PDB file of C-alpha atoms in Angstrom:
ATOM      1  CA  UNK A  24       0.000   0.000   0.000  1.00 42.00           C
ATOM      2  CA  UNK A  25       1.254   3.783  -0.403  1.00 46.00           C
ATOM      3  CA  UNK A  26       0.685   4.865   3.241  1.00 59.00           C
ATOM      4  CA  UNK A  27       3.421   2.364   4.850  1.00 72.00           C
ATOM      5  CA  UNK A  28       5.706  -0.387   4.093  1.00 77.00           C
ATOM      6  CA  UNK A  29       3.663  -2.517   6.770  1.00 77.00           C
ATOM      7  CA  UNK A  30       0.342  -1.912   4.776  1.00 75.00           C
ATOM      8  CA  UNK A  31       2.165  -2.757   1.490  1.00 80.00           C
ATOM      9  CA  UNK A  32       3.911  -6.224   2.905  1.00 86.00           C
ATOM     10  CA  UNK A  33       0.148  -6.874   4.608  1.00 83.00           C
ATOM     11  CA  UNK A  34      -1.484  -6.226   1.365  1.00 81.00           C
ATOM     12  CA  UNK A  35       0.566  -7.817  -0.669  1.00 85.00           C
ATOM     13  CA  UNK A  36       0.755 -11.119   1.396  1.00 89.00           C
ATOM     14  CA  UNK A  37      -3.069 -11.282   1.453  1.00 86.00           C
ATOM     15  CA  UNK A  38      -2.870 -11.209  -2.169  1.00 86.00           C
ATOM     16  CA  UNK A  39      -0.480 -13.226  -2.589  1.00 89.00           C
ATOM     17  CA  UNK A  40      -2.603 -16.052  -0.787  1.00 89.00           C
ATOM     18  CA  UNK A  41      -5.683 -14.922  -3.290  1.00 88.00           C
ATOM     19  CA  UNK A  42      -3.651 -15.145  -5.806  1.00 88.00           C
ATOM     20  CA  UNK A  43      -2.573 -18.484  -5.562  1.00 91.00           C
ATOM     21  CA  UNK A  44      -5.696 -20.214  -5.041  1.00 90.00           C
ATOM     22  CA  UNK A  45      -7.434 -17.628  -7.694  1.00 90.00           C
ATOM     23  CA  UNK A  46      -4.746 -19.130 -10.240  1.00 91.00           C
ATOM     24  CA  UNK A  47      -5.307 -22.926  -9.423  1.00 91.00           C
ATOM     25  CA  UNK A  48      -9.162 -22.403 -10.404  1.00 89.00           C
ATOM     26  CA  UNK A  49      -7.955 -21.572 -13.734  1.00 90.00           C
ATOM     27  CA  UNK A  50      -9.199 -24.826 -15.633  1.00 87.00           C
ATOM     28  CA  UNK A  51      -7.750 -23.819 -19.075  1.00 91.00           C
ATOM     29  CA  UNK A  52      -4.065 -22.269 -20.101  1.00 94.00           C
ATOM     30  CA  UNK A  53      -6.025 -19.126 -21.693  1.00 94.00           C
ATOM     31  CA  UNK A  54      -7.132 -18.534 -18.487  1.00 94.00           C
ATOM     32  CA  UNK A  55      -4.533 -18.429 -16.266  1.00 95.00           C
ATOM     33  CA  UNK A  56      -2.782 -14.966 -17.438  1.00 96.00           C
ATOM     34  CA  UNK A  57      -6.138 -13.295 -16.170  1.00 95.00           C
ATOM     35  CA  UNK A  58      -6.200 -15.752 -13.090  1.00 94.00           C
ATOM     36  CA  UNK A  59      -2.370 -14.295 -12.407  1.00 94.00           C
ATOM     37  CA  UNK A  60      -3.728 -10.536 -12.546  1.00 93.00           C
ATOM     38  CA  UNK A  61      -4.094 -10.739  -8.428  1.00 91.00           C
ATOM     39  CA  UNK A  62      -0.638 -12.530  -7.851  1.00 91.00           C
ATOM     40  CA  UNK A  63       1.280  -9.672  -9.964  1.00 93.00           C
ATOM     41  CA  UNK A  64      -0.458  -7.118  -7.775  1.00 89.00           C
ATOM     42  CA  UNK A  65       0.927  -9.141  -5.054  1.00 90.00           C
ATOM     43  CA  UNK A  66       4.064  -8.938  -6.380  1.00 93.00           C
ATOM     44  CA  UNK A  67       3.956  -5.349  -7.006  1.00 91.00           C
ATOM     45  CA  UNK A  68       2.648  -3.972  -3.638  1.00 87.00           C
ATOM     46  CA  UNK A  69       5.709  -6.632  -2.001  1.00 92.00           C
ATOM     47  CA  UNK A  70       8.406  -4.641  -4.205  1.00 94.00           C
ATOM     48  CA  UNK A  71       6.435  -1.175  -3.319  1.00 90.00           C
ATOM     49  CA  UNK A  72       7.744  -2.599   0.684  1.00 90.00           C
ATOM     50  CA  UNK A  73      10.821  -2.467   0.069  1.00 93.00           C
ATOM     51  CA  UNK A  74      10.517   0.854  -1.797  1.00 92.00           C
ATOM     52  CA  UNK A  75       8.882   2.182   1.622  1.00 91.00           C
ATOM     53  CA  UNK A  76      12.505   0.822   3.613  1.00 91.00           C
ATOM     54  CA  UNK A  77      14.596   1.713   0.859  1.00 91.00           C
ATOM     55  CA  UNK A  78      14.114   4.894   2.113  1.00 89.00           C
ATOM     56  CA  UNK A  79      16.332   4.851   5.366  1.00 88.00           C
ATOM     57  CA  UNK A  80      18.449   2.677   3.451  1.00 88.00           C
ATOM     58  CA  UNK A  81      21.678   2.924   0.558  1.00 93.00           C
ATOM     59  CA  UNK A  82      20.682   4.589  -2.275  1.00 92.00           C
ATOM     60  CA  UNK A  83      21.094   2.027  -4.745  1.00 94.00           C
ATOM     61  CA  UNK A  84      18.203  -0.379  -2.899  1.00 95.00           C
ATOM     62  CA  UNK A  85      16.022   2.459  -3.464  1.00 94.00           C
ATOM     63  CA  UNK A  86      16.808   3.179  -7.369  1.00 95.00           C
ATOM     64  CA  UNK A  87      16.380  -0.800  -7.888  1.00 96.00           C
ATOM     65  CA  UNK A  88      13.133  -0.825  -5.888  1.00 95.00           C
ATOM     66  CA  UNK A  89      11.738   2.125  -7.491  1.00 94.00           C
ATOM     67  CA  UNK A  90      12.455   0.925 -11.187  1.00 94.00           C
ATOM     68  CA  UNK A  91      11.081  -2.713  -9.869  1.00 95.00           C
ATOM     69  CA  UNK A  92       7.814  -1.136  -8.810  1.00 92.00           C
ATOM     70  CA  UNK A  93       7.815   1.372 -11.804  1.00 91.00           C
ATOM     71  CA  UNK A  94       8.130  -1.829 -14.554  1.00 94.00           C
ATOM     72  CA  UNK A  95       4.930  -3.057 -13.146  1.00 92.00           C
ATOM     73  CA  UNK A  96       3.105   0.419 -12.997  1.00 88.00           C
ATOM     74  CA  UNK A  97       3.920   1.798 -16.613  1.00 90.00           C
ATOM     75  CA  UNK A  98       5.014  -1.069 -18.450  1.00 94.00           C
ATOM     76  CA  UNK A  99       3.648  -4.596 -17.289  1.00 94.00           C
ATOM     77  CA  UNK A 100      -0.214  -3.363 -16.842  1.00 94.00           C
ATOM     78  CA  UNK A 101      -1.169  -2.049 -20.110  1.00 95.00           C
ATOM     79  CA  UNK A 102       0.687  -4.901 -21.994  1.00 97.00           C
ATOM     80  CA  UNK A 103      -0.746  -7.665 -19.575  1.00 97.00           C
ATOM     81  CA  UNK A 104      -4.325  -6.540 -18.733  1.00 95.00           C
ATOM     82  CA  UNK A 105      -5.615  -6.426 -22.353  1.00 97.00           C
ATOM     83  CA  UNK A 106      -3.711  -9.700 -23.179  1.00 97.00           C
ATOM     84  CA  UNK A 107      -5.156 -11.501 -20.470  1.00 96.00           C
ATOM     85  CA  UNK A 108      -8.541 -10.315 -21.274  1.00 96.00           C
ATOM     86  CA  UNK A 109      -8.155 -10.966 -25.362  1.00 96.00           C
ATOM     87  CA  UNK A 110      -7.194 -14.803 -24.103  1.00 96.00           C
ATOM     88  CA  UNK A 111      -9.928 -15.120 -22.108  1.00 93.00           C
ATOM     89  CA  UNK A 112     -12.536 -13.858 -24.888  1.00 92.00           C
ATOM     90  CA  UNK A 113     -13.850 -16.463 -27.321  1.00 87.00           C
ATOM     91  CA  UNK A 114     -13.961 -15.783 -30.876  1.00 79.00           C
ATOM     92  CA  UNK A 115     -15.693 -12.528 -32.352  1.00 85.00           C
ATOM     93  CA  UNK A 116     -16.081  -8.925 -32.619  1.00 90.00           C
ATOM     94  CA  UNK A 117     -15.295  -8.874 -29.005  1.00 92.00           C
ATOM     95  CA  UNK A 118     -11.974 -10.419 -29.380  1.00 92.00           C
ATOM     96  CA  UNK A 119     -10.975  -8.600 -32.479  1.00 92.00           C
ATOM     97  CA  UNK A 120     -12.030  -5.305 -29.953  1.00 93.00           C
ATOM     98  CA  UNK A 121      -9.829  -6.322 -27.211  1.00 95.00           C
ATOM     99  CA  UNK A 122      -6.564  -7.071 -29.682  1.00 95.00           C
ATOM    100  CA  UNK A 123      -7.530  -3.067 -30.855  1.00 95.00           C
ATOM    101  CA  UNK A 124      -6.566  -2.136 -27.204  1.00 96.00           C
ATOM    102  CA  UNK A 125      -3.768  -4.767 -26.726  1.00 97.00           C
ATOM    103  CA  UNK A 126      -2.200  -2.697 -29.212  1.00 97.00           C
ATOM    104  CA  UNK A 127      -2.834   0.335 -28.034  1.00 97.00           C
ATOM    105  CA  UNK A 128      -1.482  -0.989 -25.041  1.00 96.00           C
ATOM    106  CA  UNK A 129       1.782  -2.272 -26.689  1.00 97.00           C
ATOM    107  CA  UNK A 130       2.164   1.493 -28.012  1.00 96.00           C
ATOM    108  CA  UNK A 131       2.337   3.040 -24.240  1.00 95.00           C
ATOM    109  CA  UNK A 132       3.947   0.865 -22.723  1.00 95.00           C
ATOM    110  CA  UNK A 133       7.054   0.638 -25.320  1.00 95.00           C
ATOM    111  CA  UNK A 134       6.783   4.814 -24.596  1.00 94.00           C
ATOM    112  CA  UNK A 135       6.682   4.418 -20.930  1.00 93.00           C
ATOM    113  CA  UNK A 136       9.510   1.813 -21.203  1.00 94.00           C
ATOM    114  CA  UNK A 137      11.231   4.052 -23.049  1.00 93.00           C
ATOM    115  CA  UNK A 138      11.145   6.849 -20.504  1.00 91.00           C
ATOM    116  CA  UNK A 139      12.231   4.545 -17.921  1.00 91.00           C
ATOM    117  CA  UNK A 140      15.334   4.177 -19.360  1.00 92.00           C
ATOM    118  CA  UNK A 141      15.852   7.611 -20.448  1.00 90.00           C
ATOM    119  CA  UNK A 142      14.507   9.029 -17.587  1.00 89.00           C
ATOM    120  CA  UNK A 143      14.641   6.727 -14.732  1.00 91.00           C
ATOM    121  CA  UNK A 144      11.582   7.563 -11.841  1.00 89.00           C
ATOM    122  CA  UNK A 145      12.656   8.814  -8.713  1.00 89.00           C
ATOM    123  CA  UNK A 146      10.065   7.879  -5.475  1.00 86.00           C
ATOM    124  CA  UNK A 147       9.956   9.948  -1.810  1.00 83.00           C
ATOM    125  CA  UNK A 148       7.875  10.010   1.090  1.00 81.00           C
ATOM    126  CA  UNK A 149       5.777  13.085   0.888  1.00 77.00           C
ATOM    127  CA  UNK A 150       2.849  13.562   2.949  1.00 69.00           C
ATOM    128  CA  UNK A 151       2.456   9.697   4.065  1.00 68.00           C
ATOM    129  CA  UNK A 152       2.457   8.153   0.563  1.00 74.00           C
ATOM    130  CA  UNK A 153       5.240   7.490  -1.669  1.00 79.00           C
ATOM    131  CA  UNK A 154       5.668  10.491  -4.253  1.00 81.00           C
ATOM    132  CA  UNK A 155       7.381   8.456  -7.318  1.00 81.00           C
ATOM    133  CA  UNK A 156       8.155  11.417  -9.803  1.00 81.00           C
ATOM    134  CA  UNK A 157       7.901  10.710 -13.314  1.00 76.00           C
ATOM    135  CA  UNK A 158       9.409  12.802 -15.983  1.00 71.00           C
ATOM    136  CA  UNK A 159       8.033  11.818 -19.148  1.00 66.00           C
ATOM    137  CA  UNK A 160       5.979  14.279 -21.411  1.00 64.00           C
ATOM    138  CA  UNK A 161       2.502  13.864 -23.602  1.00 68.00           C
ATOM    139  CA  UNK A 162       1.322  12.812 -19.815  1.00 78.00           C
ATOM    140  CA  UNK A 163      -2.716  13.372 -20.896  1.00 79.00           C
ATOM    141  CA  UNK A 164      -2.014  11.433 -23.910  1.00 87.00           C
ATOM    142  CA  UNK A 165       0.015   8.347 -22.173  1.00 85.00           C
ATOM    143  CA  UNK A 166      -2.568   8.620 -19.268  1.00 85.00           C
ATOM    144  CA  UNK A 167      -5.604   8.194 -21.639  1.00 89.00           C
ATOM    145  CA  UNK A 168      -3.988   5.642 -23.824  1.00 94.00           C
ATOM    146  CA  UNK A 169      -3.004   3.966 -20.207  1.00 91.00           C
ATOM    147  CA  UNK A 170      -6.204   3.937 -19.136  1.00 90.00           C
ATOM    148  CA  UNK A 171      -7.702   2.484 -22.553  1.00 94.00           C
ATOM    149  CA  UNK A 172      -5.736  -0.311 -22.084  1.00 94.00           C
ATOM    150  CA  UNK A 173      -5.641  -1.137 -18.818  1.00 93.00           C
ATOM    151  CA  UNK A 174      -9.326  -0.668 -17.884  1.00 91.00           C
ATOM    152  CA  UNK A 175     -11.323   0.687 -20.889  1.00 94.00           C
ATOM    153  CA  UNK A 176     -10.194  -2.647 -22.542  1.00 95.00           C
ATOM    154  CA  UNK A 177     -12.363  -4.544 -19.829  1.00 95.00           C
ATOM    155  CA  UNK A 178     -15.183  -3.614 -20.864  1.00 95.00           C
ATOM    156  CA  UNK A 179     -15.375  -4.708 -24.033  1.00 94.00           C
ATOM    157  CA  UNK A 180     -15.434  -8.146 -22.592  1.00 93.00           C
ATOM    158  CA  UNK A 181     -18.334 -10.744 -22.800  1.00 91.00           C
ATOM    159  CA  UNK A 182     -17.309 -11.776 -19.007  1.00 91.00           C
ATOM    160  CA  UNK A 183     -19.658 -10.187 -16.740  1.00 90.00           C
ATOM    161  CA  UNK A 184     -16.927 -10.444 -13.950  1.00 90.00           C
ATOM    162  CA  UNK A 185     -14.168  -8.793 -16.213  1.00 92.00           C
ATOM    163  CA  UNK A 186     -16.402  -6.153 -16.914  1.00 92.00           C
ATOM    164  CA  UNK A 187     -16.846  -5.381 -12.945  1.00 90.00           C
ATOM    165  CA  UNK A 188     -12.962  -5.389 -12.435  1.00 89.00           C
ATOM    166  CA  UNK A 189     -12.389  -2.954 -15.723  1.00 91.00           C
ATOM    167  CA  UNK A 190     -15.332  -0.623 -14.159  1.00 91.00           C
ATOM    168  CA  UNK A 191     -14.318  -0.868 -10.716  1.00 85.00           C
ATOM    169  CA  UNK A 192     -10.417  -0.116 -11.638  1.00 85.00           C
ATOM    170  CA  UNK A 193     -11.856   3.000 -13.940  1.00 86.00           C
ATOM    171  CA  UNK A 194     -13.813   4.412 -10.831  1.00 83.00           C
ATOM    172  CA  UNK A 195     -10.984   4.287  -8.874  1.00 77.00           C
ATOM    173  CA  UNK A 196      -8.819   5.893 -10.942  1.00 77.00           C
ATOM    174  CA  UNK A 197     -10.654   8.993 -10.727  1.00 74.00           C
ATOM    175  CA  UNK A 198     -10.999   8.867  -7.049  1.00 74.00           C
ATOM    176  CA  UNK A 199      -7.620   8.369  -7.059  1.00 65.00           C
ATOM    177  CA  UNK A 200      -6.698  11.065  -9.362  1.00 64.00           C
ATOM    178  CA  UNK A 201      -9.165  13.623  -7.608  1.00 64.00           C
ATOM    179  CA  UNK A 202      -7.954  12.969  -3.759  1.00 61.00           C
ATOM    180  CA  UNK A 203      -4.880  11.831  -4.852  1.00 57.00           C
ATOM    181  CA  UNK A 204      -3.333  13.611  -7.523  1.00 53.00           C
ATOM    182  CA  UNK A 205       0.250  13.916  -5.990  1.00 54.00           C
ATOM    183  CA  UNK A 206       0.519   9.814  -5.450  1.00 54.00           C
ATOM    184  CA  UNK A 207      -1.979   8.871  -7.774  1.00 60.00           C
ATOM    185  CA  UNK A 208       0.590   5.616  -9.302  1.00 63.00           C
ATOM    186  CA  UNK A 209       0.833   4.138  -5.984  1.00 62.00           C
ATOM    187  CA  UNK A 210      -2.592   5.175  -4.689  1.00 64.00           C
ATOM    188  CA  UNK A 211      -4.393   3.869  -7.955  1.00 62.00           C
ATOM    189  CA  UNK A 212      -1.558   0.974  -7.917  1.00 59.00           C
ATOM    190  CA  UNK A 213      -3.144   0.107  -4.549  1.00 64.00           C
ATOM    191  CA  UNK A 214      -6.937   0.416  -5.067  1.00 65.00           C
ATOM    192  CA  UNK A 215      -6.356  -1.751  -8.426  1.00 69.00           C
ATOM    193  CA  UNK A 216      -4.645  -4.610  -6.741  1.00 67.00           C
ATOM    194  CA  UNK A 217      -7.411  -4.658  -4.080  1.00 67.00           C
ATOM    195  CA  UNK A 218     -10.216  -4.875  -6.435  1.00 75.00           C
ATOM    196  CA  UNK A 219      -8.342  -7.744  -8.461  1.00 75.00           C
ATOM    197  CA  UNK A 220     -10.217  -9.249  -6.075  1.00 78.00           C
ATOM    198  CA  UNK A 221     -12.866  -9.349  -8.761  1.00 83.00           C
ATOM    199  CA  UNK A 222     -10.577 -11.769 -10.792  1.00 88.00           C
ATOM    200  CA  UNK A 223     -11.336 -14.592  -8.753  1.00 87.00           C
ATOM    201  CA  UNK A 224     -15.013 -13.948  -8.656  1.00 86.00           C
ATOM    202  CA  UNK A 225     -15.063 -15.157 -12.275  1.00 88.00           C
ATOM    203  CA  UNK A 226     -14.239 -18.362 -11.305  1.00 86.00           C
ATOM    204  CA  UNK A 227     -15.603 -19.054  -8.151  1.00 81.00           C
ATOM    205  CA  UNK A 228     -19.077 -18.466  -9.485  1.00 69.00           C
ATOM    206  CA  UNK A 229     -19.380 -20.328 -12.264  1.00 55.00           C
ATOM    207  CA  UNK A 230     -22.810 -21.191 -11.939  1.00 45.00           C
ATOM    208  CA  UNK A 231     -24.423 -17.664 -10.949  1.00 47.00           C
ATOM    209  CA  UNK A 232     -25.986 -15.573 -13.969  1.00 45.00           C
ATOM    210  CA  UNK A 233     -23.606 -12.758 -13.329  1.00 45.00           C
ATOM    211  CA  UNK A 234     -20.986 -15.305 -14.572  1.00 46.00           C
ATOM    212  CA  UNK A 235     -22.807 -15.811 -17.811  1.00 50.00           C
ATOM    213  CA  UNK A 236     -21.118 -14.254 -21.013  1.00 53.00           C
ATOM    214  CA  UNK A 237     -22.551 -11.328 -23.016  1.00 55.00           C
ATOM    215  CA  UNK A 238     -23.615 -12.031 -26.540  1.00 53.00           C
ATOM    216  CA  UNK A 239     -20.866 -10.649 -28.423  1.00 52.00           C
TER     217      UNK A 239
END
């Protein structure tokens, strides 16, 4: 989490246990990229812990903690989401939709990677939160191409429950954005992995109409 590094370790661990048993229920190999979505997160708030103590610690923990963190915040989430999504969707219009964004997704995060390198991103505490500062420019363009992919992309799914988690992650990013503006990455990084939650909801009710698909 982005208030402490015990709130990211606790976080983190509790979704790393979700995680696990979220990606056993997977029955088929397309489905096990989306059934990973909560273990990543897991993975990501654990890193954003040592980020936290990397703070009273040597400088060089902090740089590799803060680039760890940053790969999965700018680069691994618009790639992933809308891949995991496109595997999950059975033939049709729907599909062909959701490669659209996977694309789009490519596009910013091959910028975003590109900044990292160029411009590596520096992280603080600042008011209670962890301020990660990130120099790269067209920032309403990356953010809106970001968001397309990462959420937007969701919702072109014929899964009821993928479409919760892509609508859920949207809302929060503009909650996160309007009380957190300053340390909206880790704030929205937080929220998100919380309501991954959601991922496992499309398998543990497979029987329940809200798991039905959508006619495409």
């Amino acid at each position: 989490m982005c208030f402490s590094a015990t709130a990211s370790f606790g976080s983190g661990t509790l979704l790393l246990a979700i995680g696990t048993v979220t990606l056993r229920m997977a029955r088929r190999p397309a489905e096990r990229p989306y059934a990973a979505i909560p273990l990543l997160f897991a993975v990501q708030q654990l890193v954003e812990g040592v980020v936290w103590l990397s703070f009273s610690g040597p400088a060089w923990l902090n740089f590799t903690a803060t680039q760890a963190y940053s790969l999965f915040s700018h680069v691994l989430w618009p790639v992933y989401i809308p891949l995991a999504a496109w595997l999950l969707e059975p033939g049709g219009p729907r599909r062909r939709g959701l490669f659209s964004f996977l694309a789009v997704g490519l596009a910013v995060g091959a910028y975003l990677l590109y900044n990292l390198v160029v411009n590596p991103i520096l992280a603080r505490p600042v008011g209670g939160h962890v301020d990660y500062q990130s120099p790269h420019f067209y920032i309403a363009a990356s953010m809106t191409l970001y968001l397309l992919a990462t959420t937007v992309s969701l919702l072109v799914s014929s899964h009821v429950w993928v479409k919760v988690f892509g609508a859920l992650a949207l809302g929060a990013s503009f909650l996160s954005y309007l009380f957190y503006a300053r340390w909206f990455i880790s704030v929205w990084c937080f929220f998100a992995a919380l309501l991954s939650v959601a991922v496992a909801l499309h398998f543990v009710a497979p029987r329940s109409i809200l798991h039905q698909r959508i006619p495409s």
